[in-house]
Amino acid sequence: MSIDLKELSVHGQKSKKKKKESNPLDFLNKEISFSGNKLKDKQKEDFYSSMSMLLSSGIDMRSALKIIYQEQRKKKEKEIFNQLYEKLIGGDNLSVAMRNSEKFTAHECFSVGIGEETGRLKEVLHDLALFFANRIKQRRQLINTFTYPVIVIVTALLVVVFMMNFIVPMFVDIFSRFNGELPLLTQWVMNASEAFKENFWIGLLIIIGIIAFILSARKKLWFRKHVSQIAIKIPVVGTMLIKAYMARFCQTMSLLMGARIPLLRAIRLMGKMISFYPFEQALLHFEDEILHGKTLYDGMERFSFFDAKIRSLTKVGEEINQLDVIYENLSKQYSEELQHQVGILNGLLEPILIIFVGLLVAVILVAMYLPMFQMSNSFA
């Protein structure tokens, strides 16, 4: 949806887009949305980036939105931006049109409204584009980190299921013809295969039940509370999770404070954006502390996941009234640290998982061929 000004004709004709080369694994990086009436983060990034670029080029608001509307190819996006354009024609501001469309979050509408009032709309739109770009980048980093292990583990499970259901029973039939005593490892694998075959459907139903339970309970407060408490205690994973949400916290604070939104209002808006239970509780505590005349720094001291660096810099930012600058730099630092940890984890997981799968298959094969070696030795 991004606009190339060089391709826009004088009469506002549609520009032709070149097809990008496709990658077979690109689907792993695509954003998935289960809400058909909402704009995805990538679409919002393109929208804000295009609006900021067009307005900075001297194009008025209505013409800019008309160009973006004409660029749409999908019916849903075309309808959304057509509604915004018609609202502008009717005399509404962009922030009001966005709010009435119910396709944008409260903090987006509020930030755009502040930008309109202060004459900083172009800067606010640019900051929103950066916000969603960084948010997409962080999400993709985490997805790419855990995609490979999940694929390897699922593949290993499928291999084990196949071997336990088809390969091992073939050897069991062969061994049943001989009266010799089988090695202990072979007996264990054969017993495991038999138990696996007998309880396969029960196990499958249990797995389906667990997945259904998680999907039904994932939005409930008690479930999110316990899952988040367990997640942050997992070595490496917990640290990465905290880093990811800390980067998002700093990035959002930088965006809202840069738009000159009051601190209390910014905290309340952020509470609607972050759905990670520990941070939700922290934001509620911050709001209460600020209402009682205390500072954001005072509120952070209660929560251990706000490290000394962010607490001390928050204190400095409040004293010099530069929280937006402080949090922008902190967001970059946390994002770089997260990217570094992701790279290290990927480098460690790949050989570990390959060795794990190899050992798993090797144990089953050795258990099956060991009796045959013993029988050949006895015949010799």
Short mmCIF file of C-alpha atoms in Angstrom, two decimals:
data_model
loop_
_atom_site.label_atom_id
_atom_site.label_comp_id
_atom_site.label_asym_id
_atom_site.label_seq_id
_atom_site.Cartn_x
_atom_site.Cartn_y
_atom_site.Cartn_z
CA MET A 1 0.00 0.00 0.00
CA SER A 2 3.04 2.33 0.12
CA ILE A 3 3.04 5.13 -2.44
CA ASP A 4 5.82 6.02 -4.86
CA LEU A 5 5.50 9.73 -5.64
CA LYS A 6 7.52 9.38 -8.84
CA GLU A 7 4.87 7.12 -10.30
CA LEU A 8 1.93 9.44 -9.58
CA SER A 9 0.66 11.22 -12.68
CA VAL A 10 -0.65 14.78 -12.74
CA HIS A 11 -4.22 13.55 -13.01
CA GLY A 12 -3.88 11.20 -10.04
CA GLN A 13 -3.91 8.00 -12.08
CA LYS A 14 -3.15 4.70 -10.39
CA SER A 15 0.47 3.66 -10.34
CA LYS A 16 1.52 0.25 -11.57
CA LYS A 17 3.08 -2.03 -9.01
CA LYS A 18 5.84 -4.47 -9.79
CA LYS A 19 5.46 -7.99 -8.54
CA LYS A 20 7.95 -8.94 -5.88
CA GLU A 21 9.96 -12.12 -6.09
CA SER A 22 8.39 -14.72 -3.85
CA ASN A 23 10.17 -16.80 -1.25
CA PRO A 24 8.75 -20.23 -0.36
CA LEU A 25 9.18 -19.44 3.36
CA ASP A 26 7.67 -15.95 3.25
CA PHE A 27 4.43 -17.28 4.75
CA LEU A 28 6.25 -17.66 8.08
CA ASN A 29 6.67 -13.89 8.27
CA LYS A 30 3.18 -12.94 7.20
CA GLU A 31 0.86 -11.45 9.77
CA ILE A 32 -2.17 -13.58 10.55
CA SER A 33 -5.40 -11.90 11.62
CA PHE A 34 -8.56 -13.62 12.78
CA SER A 35 -10.60 -10.40 12.84
CA GLY A 36 -11.81 -9.78 9.32
CA ASN A 37 -12.91 -6.18 9.95
CA LYS A 38 -9.60 -4.91 11.35
CA LEU A 39 -6.53 -3.55 9.61
CA LYS A 40 -3.35 -5.53 10.09
CA ASP A 41 -0.22 -3.90 11.48
CA LYS A 42 1.47 -4.00 8.06
CA GLN A 43 -1.48 -2.20 6.45
CA LYS A 44 -1.36 0.45 9.18
CA GLU A 45 2.37 0.90 8.72
CA ASP A 46 1.89 1.45 4.98
CA PHE A 47 -1.03 3.83 5.57
CA TYR A 48 0.81 6.06 8.05
CA SER A 49 4.03 5.99 6.03
CA SER A 50 2.21 6.96 2.82
CA MET A 51 0.18 9.70 4.53
CA SER A 52 3.30 11.19 6.13
CA MET A 53 5.20 11.13 2.82
CA LEU A 54 2.34 12.65 0.82
CA LEU A 55 1.65 15.42 3.34
CA SER A 56 5.38 16.22 3.56
CA SER A 57 5.37 16.56 -0.25
CA GLY A 58 2.79 19.34 -0.07
CA ILE A 59 -0.29 17.30 -1.01
CA ASP A 60 -3.40 18.23 1.00
CA MET A 61 -5.10 15.74 3.33
CA ARG A 62 -8.06 14.90 1.08
CA SER A 63 -5.95 14.35 -2.03
CA ALA A 64 -3.48 12.21 -0.06
CA LEU A 65 -6.25 9.99 1.29
CA LYS A 66 -7.84 9.77 -2.17
CA ILE A 67 -4.53 8.57 -3.64
CA ILE A 68 -4.22 5.91 -0.93
CA TYR A 69 -7.83 4.87 -1.48
CA GLN A 70 -7.26 4.51 -5.24
CA GLU A 71 -4.15 2.40 -4.63
CA GLN A 72 -6.08 -0.34 -2.80
CA ARG A 73 -6.63 -3.68 -4.51
CA LYS A 74 -8.56 -5.59 -1.86
CA LYS A 75 -12.24 -4.84 -1.35
CA LYS A 76 -12.05 -4.63 2.45
CA GLU A 77 -9.21 -2.07 2.53
CA LYS A 78 -10.84 -0.10 -0.30
CA GLU A 79 -14.06 0.21 1.73
CA ILE A 80 -12.19 1.30 4.89
CA PHE A 81 -10.22 4.07 3.19
CA ASN A 82 -13.22 5.13 1.13
CA GLN A 83 -15.12 5.66 4.40
CA LEU A 84 -12.25 7.78 5.74
CA TYR A 85 -12.18 9.82 2.53
CA GLU A 86 -15.95 10.42 2.61
CA LYS A 87 -15.73 11.51 6.26
CA LEU A 88 -13.05 14.04 5.33
CA ILE A 89 -15.20 15.32 2.46
CA GLY A 90 -18.02 15.66 4.99
CA GLY A 91 -15.90 17.96 7.16
CA ASP A 92 -14.48 15.61 9.80
CA ASN A 93 -10.86 15.65 10.89
CA LEU A 94 -8.73 12.57 10.19
CA SER A 95 -8.71 11.59 13.88
CA VAL A 96 -12.52 11.76 14.07
CA ALA A 97 -12.88 9.76 10.84
CA MET A 98 -10.48 7.12 12.19
CA ARG A 99 -12.35 6.89 15.49
CA ASN A 100 -15.74 6.53 13.78
CA SER A 101 -14.44 3.79 11.49
CA GLU A 102 -13.62 1.61 14.55
CA LYS A 103 -10.66 0.18 12.64
CA PHE A 104 -8.00 2.03 14.63
CA THR A 105 -7.00 1.86 18.29
CA ALA A 106 -7.62 4.62 20.81
CA HIS A 107 -3.95 5.58 21.01
CA GLU A 108 -3.75 5.98 17.21
CA CYS A 109 -6.80 8.25 17.09
CA PHE A 110 -5.64 10.24 20.11
CA SER A 111 -2.11 10.67 18.72
CA VAL A 112 -3.43 11.84 15.33
CA GLY A 113 -5.80 14.24 17.11
CA ILE A 114 -2.94 15.74 19.12
CA GLY A 115 -0.92 16.04 15.91
CA GLU A 116 -3.78 17.93 14.24
CA GLU A 117 -4.12 20.32 17.19
CA THR A 118 -0.39 21.04 17.50
CA GLY A 119 0.41 21.18 13.78
CA ARG A 120 2.71 18.13 14.08
CA LEU A 121 0.52 15.72 12.12
CA LYS A 122 3.25 14.76 9.63
CA GLU A 123 5.66 13.92 12.46
CA VAL A 124 3.00 11.96 14.36
CA LEU A 125 2.08 9.93 11.27
CA HIS A 126 5.76 9.19 10.67
CA ASP A 127 6.17 8.07 14.30
CA LEU A 128 3.12 5.81 14.00
CA ALA A 129 4.59 4.22 10.87
CA LEU A 130 7.85 3.55 12.74
CA PHE A 131 5.91 2.19 15.70
CA PHE A 132 4.13 -0.44 13.61
CA ALA A 133 7.28 -1.24 11.61
CA ASN A 134 9.20 -1.98 14.82
CA ARG A 135 6.27 -3.92 16.24
CA ILE A 136 6.17 -6.14 13.13
CA LYS A 137 9.95 -6.59 13.27
CA GLN A 138 9.86 -7.73 16.91
CA ARG A 139 7.00 -10.13 16.25
CA ARG A 140 8.81 -11.66 13.28
CA GLN A 141 12.00 -12.05 15.30
CA LEU A 142 10.18 -14.10 17.93
CA ILE A 143 8.23 -16.10 15.34
CA ASN A 144 11.38 -16.92 13.37
CA THR A 145 13.16 -17.94 16.58
CA PHE A 146 10.55 -20.51 17.58
CA THR A 147 9.45 -21.63 14.10
CA TYR A 148 12.52 -23.79 13.47
CA PRO A 149 12.38 -25.65 16.83
CA VAL A 150 8.66 -26.28 16.42
CA ILE A 151 9.13 -27.67 12.90
CA VAL A 152 11.97 -29.94 14.06
CA ILE A 153 10.07 -31.18 17.12
CA VAL A 154 6.91 -31.87 15.09
CA THR A 155 9.00 -33.70 12.49
CA ALA A 156 10.65 -35.77 15.22
CA LEU A 157 7.27 -36.68 16.69
CA LEU A 158 5.96 -37.74 13.27
CA VAL A 159 9.05 -39.89 12.72
CA VAL A 160 8.60 -41.54 16.13
CA VAL A 161 4.89 -42.13 15.46
CA PHE A 162 5.71 -43.73 12.10
CA MET A 163 8.45 -45.94 13.52
CA MET A 164 6.42 -47.01 16.55
CA ASN A 165 3.36 -47.83 14.43
CA PHE A 166 4.96 -49.48 11.41
CA ILE A 167 8.69 -50.21 11.75
CA VAL A 168 8.84 -51.61 15.30
CA PRO A 169 5.84 -53.98 14.82
CA MET A 170 7.61 -55.49 11.77
CA PHE A 171 10.60 -56.36 13.94
CA VAL A 172 8.30 -57.67 16.69
CA ASP A 173 6.90 -60.22 14.23
CA ILE A 174 10.42 -61.31 13.31
CA PHE A 175 11.56 -61.61 16.94
CA SER A 176 8.43 -63.59 17.91
CA ARG A 177 9.66 -66.49 15.74
CA PHE A 178 12.73 -66.90 17.90
CA ASN A 179 12.74 -68.04 21.51
CA GLY A 180 15.91 -66.22 22.47
CA GLU A 181 15.97 -63.56 25.17
CA LEU A 182 15.83 -60.02 23.80
CA PRO A 183 18.11 -57.20 25.03
CA LEU A 184 16.64 -54.88 27.66
CA LEU A 185 16.68 -51.85 25.31
CA THR A 186 14.77 -53.82 22.67
CA GLN A 187 12.16 -54.89 25.22
CA TRP A 188 11.68 -51.29 26.33
CA VAL A 189 11.16 -50.06 22.77
CA MET A 190 8.77 -52.93 21.97
CA ASN A 191 6.74 -52.28 25.14
CA ALA A 192 6.65 -48.56 24.30
CA SER A 193 5.45 -49.37 20.77
CA GLU A 194 2.69 -51.62 22.10
CA ALA A 195 1.56 -49.03 24.64
CA PHE A 196 1.70 -46.35 21.97
CA LYS A 197 -0.53 -48.34 19.61
CA GLU A 198 -3.04 -49.16 22.36
CA ASN A 199 -3.32 -45.58 23.65
CA PHE A 200 -2.81 -43.62 20.42
CA TRP A 201 -6.40 -42.40 20.04
CA ILE A 202 -6.71 -41.62 23.74
CA GLY A 203 -3.52 -39.57 23.57
CA LEU A 204 -4.74 -37.79 20.43
CA LEU A 205 -8.03 -36.89 22.14
CA ILE A 206 -6.13 -35.59 25.17
CA ILE A 207 -3.95 -33.38 22.94
CA ILE A 208 -7.03 -32.04 21.09
CA GLY A 209 -8.69 -31.37 24.46
CA ILE A 210 -5.67 -29.46 25.74
CA ILE A 211 -5.53 -27.34 22.56
CA ALA A 212 -9.28 -26.63 22.77
CA PHE A 213 -8.92 -25.67 26.44
CA ILE A 214 -6.05 -23.28 25.69
CA LEU A 215 -7.96 -21.63 22.82
CA SER A 216 -11.06 -21.14 24.97
CA ALA A 217 -9.21 -19.89 28.07
CA ARG A 218 -6.42 -17.83 26.50
CA LYS A 219 -8.24 -14.52 26.93
CA LYS A 220 -9.35 -15.13 30.51
CA LEU A 221 -7.51 -13.22 33.23
CA TRP A 222 -6.61 -16.19 35.44
CA PHE A 223 -5.19 -18.12 32.49
CA ARG A 224 -3.09 -15.21 31.21
CA LYS A 225 -1.84 -14.57 34.74
CA HIS A 226 -0.60 -18.12 35.33
CA VAL A 227 0.81 -18.58 31.82
CA SER A 228 2.75 -15.30 31.97
CA GLN A 229 4.14 -16.12 35.43
CA ILE A 230 5.35 -19.49 34.16
CA ALA A 231 6.69 -18.05 30.88
CA ILE A 232 8.92 -15.39 32.48
CA LYS A 233 10.51 -18.05 34.73
CA ILE A 234 11.63 -20.22 31.80
CA PRO A 235 15.39 -19.73 31.23
CA VAL A 236 16.28 -17.71 28.12
CA VAL A 237 12.65 -17.64 26.90
CA GLY A 238 11.54 -15.56 29.90
CA THR A 239 14.37 -13.08 29.39
CA MET A 240 13.56 -12.70 25.70
CA LEU A 241 9.87 -12.23 26.47
CA ILE A 242 10.61 -9.47 28.98
CA LYS A 243 13.00 -7.80 26.52
CA ALA A 244 10.37 -7.88 23.76
CA TYR A 245 7.67 -6.28 25.93
CA MET A 246 10.16 -3.81 27.41
CA ALA A 247 11.08 -2.69 23.88
CA ARG A 248 7.38 -2.32 23.05
CA PHE A 249 6.75 -0.40 26.30
CA CYS A 250 9.57 2.05 25.56
CA GLN A 251 8.58 2.42 21.92
CA THR A 252 4.95 3.13 22.80
CA MET A 253 5.91 5.61 25.53
CA SER A 254 8.21 7.39 23.08
CA LEU A 255 5.39 7.62 20.53
CA LEU A 256 2.79 8.91 23.00
CA MET A 257 5.07 11.32 24.84
CA GLY A 258 6.46 12.58 21.51
CA ALA A 259 2.87 13.38 20.49
CA ARG A 260 2.66 15.55 23.65
CA ILE A 261 0.07 13.30 25.28
CA PRO A 262 -0.07 13.78 29.08
CA LEU A 263 1.69 11.03 31.06
CA LEU A 264 -1.44 9.76 32.83
CA ARG A 265 -3.36 9.59 29.55
CA ALA A 266 -0.41 7.83 27.89
CA ILE A 267 -0.34 5.19 30.65
CA ARG A 268 -4.08 4.56 30.24
CA LEU A 269 -3.80 4.28 26.46
CA MET A 270 -0.90 1.86 26.78
CA GLY A 271 -2.97 -0.30 29.12
CA LYS A 272 -5.29 -1.00 26.16
CA MET A 273 -2.39 -1.99 23.91
CA ILE A 274 -0.32 -4.42 26.00
CA SER A 275 -1.98 -7.74 26.85
CA PHE A 276 0.90 -9.29 28.83
CA TYR A 277 -0.33 -9.70 32.42
CA PRO A 278 2.79 -8.48 34.34
CA PHE A 279 2.90 -5.28 32.30
CA GLU A 280 -0.87 -4.80 32.63
CA GLN A 281 -0.51 -4.88 36.42
CA ALA A 282 2.47 -2.53 36.26
CA LEU A 283 0.53 0.01 34.17
CA LEU A 284 -2.41 -0.08 36.59
CA HIS A 285 0.03 0.53 39.45
CA PHE A 286 1.68 3.41 37.54
CA GLU A 287 -1.71 5.03 37.01
CA ASP A 288 -2.54 4.77 40.71
CA GLU A 289 0.85 6.18 41.74
CA ILE A 290 0.59 9.14 39.36
CA LEU A 291 -2.93 9.92 40.59
CA HIS A 292 -1.49 10.10 44.13
CA GLY A 293 1.19 12.58 43.09
CA LYS A 294 4.10 10.19 42.64
CA THR A 295 6.34 9.79 39.62
CA LEU A 296 6.64 7.03 37.04
CA TYR A 297 10.04 6.20 38.51
CA ASP A 298 8.44 5.60 41.92
CA GLY A 299 5.96 3.17 40.38
CA MET A 300 8.67 1.15 38.61
CA GLU A 301 10.53 0.27 41.82
CA ARG A 302 7.87 -2.29 42.76
CA PHE A 303 8.42 -4.46 39.66
CA SER A 304 11.67 -6.40 39.27
CA PHE A 305 11.45 -6.73 35.47
CA PHE A 306 12.01 -2.97 35.18
CA ASP A 307 15.80 -3.09 35.48
CA ALA A 308 18.06 -0.43 36.99
CA LYS A 309 18.80 1.08 33.57
CA ILE A 310 15.22 1.93 32.66
CA ARG A 311 14.42 3.10 36.21
CA SER A 312 17.37 5.47 36.42
CA LEU A 313 16.85 6.86 32.92
CA THR A 314 13.12 7.30 33.59
CA LYS A 315 14.01 9.38 36.64
CA VAL A 316 16.36 11.54 34.55
CA GLY A 317 13.76 11.86 31.77
CA GLU A 318 11.11 13.05 34.21
CA GLU A 319 13.49 15.61 35.72
CA ILE A 320 14.47 17.13 32.36
CA ASN A 321 11.07 16.55 30.69
CA GLN A 322 12.59 14.44 27.90
CA LEU A 323 10.86 11.09 28.40
CA ASP A 324 10.14 10.71 24.68
CA VAL A 325 13.85 10.96 23.78
CA ILE A 326 14.90 8.68 26.66
CA TYR A 327 12.39 6.00 25.73
CA GLU A 328 13.21 6.19 22.03
CA ASN A 329 16.85 5.37 22.82
CA LEU A 330 15.86 2.66 25.29
CA SER A 331 13.57 1.08 22.70
CA LYS A 332 16.47 0.82 20.26
CA GLN A 333 18.73 -0.68 22.93
CA TYR A 334 16.21 -3.32 24.01
CA SER A 335 15.45 -4.19 20.38
CA GLU A 336 19.16 -4.65 19.63
CA GLU A 337 19.62 -6.79 22.76
CA LEU A 338 16.62 -8.91 21.77
CA GLN A 339 17.96 -9.36 18.24
CA HIS A 340 21.35 -10.41 19.65
CA GLN A 341 19.76 -12.97 22.00
CA VAL A 342 17.60 -14.33 19.18
CA GLY A 343 20.71 -14.85 17.04
CA ILE A 344 22.53 -16.69 19.83
CA LEU A 345 19.50 -18.87 20.58
CA ASN A 346 19.06 -19.80 16.92
CA GLY A 347 22.73 -20.75 16.70
CA LEU A 348 22.45 -23.01 19.75
CA LEU A 349 19.09 -24.60 18.99
CA GLU A 350 19.91 -25.83 15.49
CA PRO A 351 22.71 -28.30 16.40
CA ILE A 352 21.00 -29.33 19.66
CA LEU A 353 17.75 -30.23 17.91
CA ILE A 354 19.55 -32.07 15.10
CA ILE A 355 21.46 -34.14 17.68
CA PHE A 356 18.23 -34.78 19.62
CA VAL A 357 16.36 -36.08 16.56
CA GLY A 358 19.36 -38.15 15.48
CA LEU A 359 19.69 -39.78 18.92
CA LEU A 360 15.97 -40.50 19.07
CA VAL A 361 15.97 -42.32 15.74
CA ALA A 362 19.30 -44.01 16.51
CA VAL A 363 18.02 -45.46 19.80
CA ILE A 364 15.01 -47.04 18.07
CA LEU A 365 17.11 -48.46 15.22
CA VAL A 366 19.81 -49.83 17.56
CA ALA A 367 17.13 -51.42 19.74
CA MET A 368 15.67 -53.19 16.70
CA TYR A 369 18.94 -54.34 15.12
CA LEU A 370 20.70 -55.38 18.33
CA PRO A 371 18.89 -58.77 18.60
CA MET A 372 19.69 -59.49 14.94
CA PHE A 373 23.39 -58.92 15.61
CA GLN A 374 23.20 -61.26 18.60
CA MET A 375 21.45 -63.96 16.54
CA SER A 376 24.02 -63.71 13.75
CA ASN A 377 26.81 -64.09 16.29
CA SER A 378 25.14 -67.16 17.81
CA PHE A 379 24.76 -68.77 14.36
CA ALA A 380 28.40 -68.06 13.64
#
